[in-house]
Short mmCIF file of C-alpha atoms in Angstrom, two decimals:
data_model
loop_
_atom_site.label_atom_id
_atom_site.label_comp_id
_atom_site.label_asym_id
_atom_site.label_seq_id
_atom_site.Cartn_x
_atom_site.Cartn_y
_atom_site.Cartn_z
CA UNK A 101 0.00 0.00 0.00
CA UNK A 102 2.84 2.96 1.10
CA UNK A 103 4.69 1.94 -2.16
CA UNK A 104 1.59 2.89 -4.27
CA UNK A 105 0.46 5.45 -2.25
CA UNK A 106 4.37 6.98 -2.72
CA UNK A 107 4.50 6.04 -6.41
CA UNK A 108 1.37 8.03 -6.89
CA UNK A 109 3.00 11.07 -4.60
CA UNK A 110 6.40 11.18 -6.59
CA UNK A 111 4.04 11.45 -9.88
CA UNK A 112 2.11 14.10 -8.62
CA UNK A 113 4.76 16.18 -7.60
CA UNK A 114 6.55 15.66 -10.71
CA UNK A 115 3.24 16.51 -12.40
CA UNK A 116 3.16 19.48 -11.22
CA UNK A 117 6.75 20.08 -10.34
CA UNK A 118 8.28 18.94 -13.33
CA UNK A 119 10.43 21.90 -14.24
CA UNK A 120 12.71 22.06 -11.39
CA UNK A 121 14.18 18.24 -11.95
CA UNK A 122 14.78 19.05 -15.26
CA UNK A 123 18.56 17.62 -15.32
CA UNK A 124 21.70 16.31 -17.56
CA UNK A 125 23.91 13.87 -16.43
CA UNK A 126 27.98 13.67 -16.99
CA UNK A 127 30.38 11.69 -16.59
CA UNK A 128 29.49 7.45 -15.64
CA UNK A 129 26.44 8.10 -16.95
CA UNK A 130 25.90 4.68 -18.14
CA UNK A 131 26.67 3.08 -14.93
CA UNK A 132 23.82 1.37 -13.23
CA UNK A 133 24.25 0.19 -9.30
CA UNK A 134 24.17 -3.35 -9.08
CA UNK A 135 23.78 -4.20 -5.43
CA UNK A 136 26.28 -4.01 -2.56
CA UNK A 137 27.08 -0.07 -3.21
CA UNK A 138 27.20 3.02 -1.50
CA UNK A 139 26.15 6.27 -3.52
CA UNK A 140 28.30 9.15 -1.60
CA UNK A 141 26.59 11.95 -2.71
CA UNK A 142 27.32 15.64 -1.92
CA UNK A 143 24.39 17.50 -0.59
CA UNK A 144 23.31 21.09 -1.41
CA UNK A 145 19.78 20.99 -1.31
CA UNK A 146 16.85 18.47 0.38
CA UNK A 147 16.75 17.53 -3.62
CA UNK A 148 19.62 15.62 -3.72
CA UNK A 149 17.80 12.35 -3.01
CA UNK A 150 15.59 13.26 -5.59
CA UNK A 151 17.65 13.38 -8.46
CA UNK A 152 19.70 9.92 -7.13
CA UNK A 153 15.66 8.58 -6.98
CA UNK A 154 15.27 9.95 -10.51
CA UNK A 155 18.51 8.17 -11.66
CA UNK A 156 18.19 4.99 -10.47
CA UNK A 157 14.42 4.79 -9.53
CA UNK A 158 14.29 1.06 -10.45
CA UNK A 159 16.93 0.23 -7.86
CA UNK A 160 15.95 -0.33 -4.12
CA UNK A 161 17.98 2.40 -2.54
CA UNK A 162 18.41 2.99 0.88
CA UNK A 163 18.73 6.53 1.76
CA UNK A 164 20.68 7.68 5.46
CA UNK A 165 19.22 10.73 6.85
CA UNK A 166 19.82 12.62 10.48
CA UNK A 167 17.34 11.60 12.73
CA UNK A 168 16.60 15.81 13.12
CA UNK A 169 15.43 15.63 9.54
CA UNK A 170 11.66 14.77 10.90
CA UNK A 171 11.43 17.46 12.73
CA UNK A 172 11.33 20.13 9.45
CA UNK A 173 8.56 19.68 6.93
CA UNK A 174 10.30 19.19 3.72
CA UNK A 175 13.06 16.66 4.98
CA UNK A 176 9.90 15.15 6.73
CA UNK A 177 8.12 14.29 3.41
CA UNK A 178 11.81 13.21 1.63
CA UNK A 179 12.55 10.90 4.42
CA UNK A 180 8.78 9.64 4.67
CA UNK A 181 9.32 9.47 0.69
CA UNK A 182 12.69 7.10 0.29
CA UNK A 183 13.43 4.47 2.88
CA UNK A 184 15.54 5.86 5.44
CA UNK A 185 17.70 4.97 7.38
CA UNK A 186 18.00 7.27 10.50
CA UNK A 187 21.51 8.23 11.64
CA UNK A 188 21.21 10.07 15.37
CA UNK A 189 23.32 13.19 15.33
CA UNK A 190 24.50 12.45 19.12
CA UNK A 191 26.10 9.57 20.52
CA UNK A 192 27.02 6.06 19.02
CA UNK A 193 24.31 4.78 16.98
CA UNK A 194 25.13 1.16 16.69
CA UNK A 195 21.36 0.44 15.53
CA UNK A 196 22.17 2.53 12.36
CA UNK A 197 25.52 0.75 11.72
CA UNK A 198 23.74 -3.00 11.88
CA UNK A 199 20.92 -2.11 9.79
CA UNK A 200 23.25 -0.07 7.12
CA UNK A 201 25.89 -3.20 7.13
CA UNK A 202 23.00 -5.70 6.97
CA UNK A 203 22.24 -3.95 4.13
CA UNK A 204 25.28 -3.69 1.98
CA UNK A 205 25.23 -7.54 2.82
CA UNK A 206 22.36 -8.27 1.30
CA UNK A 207 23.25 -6.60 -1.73
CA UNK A 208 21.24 -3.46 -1.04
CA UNK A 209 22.47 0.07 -2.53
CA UNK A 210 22.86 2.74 0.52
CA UNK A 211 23.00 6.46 -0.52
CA UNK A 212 24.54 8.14 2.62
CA UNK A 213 22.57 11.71 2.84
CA UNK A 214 23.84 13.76 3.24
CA UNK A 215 28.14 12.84 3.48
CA UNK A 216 29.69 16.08 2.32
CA UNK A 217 28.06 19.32 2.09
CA UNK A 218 29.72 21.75 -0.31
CA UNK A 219 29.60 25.51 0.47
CA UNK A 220 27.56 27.12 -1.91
CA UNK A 221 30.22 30.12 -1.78
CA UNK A 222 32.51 27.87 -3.54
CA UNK A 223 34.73 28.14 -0.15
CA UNK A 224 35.09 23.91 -0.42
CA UNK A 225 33.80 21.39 1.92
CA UNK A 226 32.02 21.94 4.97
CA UNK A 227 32.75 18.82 7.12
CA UNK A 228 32.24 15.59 5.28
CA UNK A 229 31.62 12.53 7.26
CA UNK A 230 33.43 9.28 6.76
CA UNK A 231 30.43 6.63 7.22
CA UNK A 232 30.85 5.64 3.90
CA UNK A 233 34.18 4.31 4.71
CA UNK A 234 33.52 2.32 7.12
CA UNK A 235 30.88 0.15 5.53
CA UNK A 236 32.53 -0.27 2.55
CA UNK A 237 35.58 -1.99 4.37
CA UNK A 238 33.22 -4.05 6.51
CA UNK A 239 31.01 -5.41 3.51
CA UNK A 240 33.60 -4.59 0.19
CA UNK A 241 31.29 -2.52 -1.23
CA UNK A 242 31.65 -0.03 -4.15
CA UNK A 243 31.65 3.52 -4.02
CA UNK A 244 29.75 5.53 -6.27
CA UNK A 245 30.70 9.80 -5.72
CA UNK A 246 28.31 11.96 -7.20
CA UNK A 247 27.92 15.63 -7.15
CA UNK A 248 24.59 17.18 -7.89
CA UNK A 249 24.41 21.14 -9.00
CA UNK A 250 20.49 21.70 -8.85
CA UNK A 251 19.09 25.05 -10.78
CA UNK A 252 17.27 27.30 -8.69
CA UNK A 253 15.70 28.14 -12.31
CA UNK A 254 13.11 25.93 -13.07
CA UNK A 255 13.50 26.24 -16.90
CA UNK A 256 17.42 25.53 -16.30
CA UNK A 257 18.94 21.89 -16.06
CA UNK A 258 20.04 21.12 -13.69
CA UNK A 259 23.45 19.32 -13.37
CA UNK A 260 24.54 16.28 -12.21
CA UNK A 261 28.27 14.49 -12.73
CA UNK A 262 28.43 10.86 -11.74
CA UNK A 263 31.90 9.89 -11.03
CA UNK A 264 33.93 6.78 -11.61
CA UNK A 265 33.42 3.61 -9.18
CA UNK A 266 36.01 3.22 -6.52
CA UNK A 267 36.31 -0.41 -5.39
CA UNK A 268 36.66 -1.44 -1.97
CA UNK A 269 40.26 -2.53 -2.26
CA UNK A 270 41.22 1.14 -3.51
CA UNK A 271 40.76 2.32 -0.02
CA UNK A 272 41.32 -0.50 1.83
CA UNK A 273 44.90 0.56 2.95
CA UNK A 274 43.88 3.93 3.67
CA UNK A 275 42.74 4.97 7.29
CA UNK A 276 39.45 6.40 7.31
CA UNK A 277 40.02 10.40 7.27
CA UNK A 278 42.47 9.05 4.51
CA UNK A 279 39.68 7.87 3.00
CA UNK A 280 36.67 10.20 3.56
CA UNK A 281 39.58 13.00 1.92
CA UNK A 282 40.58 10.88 -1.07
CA UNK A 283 36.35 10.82 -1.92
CA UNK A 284 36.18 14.04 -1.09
CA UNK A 285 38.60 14.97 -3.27
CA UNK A 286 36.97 13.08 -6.39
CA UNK A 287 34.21 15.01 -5.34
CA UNK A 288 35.43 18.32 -5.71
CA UNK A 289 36.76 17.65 -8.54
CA UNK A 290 33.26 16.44 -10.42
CA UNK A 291 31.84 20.03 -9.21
CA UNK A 292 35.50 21.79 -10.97
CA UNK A 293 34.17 19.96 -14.14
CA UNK A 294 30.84 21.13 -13.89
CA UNK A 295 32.15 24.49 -13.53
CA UNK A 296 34.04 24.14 -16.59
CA UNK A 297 31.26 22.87 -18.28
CA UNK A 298 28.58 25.56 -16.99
CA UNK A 299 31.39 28.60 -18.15
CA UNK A 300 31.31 26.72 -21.84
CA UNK A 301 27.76 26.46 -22.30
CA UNK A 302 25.85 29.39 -24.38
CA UNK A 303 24.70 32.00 -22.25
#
């Protein structure tokens, strides 16, 4: 019943919605998740899981969101929308690490939302988390970075660049911070291309 009654929401709102997930995609965009991955996503608007949803709609993804996120209307109905996972923002939350890991061992996709927020003055990261990390060395999954530019324009696409997979064993040397950075970094530089590609385009 909740999947048809959210299958008829997410039409509705794209109904009448529409032009504001108007997007292109760069980069991996033939890629398809194929179980066992973690989408780290950067997150500069409560859209984010949107466009992911948009992308890979026919995949059951598991979205992470702050436990605070219920308490605001908008993150309420996103949340309520995608099957999250709630991450508390104090203490240890061991719940959240067993049901993410069971997960990932199941073959389930988990987009961890949101794992890096990017300053929208172009100043760099604000603190990115390193979640991500850790259940991809407990379970070998893959990493999928994405960065997602969305158009305050509603008659502008908006952008997102979908970045190359990193295997488990790529970071399985690396200590966590070590990590978090090197995604971060592959990150960053997805939202440098986009920049590039944005100064191109016809004005």
């Amino acid at each position: 019943m909740r999947k048809i009654l959210r299958g008829f929401l997410v039409g509705l709102f794209l109904l009448f919605a529409w032009p504001w997930f108007l997007y292109k995609k760069y980069g991996n965009v033939k890629y398809r998740p194929d179980g066992k991955t973690i989408i780290a996503a950067n997150h500069y608007s409560n859209f984010d899981a949107f466009f992911i949803y948009l992308m890979y709609g026919r995949k059951k993804i598991y979205f992470a969101a702050i436990d605070g996120s219920k308490t605001r209307c908008v993150p309420r109905f996103i949340t309520w929308l995608f099957d999250c996972v709630f991450v508390e923002t104090e203490g240890y939350n061991y719940k959240f690490i067993r049901k993410c890991i069971d997960i990932l061992n199941r073959g389930g996709i988990i987009c961890i939302f949101p794992e890096g927020v990017i300053n929208p003055r172009k100043f760099g990261f604000f603190d990115f988390k390193n979640s991500f990390v850790y259940f991809a060395k407990k379970t070998g999954a893959k990493i999928l970075p994405v960065y997602v530019y969305p158009e305050l324009n509603p008659f502008k696409r908006s952008k997102l660049y979908i970045g190359d997979v990193i295997p488990a064993e790529e970071i399985a040397d690396k200590s966590a911070d070590g990590a978090s950075i090197y995604v971060q970094c592959k990150i960053a530089e997805y939202s440098n291309l986009l920049e590039q590609i944005k100064n191109k385009s016809p004005k």
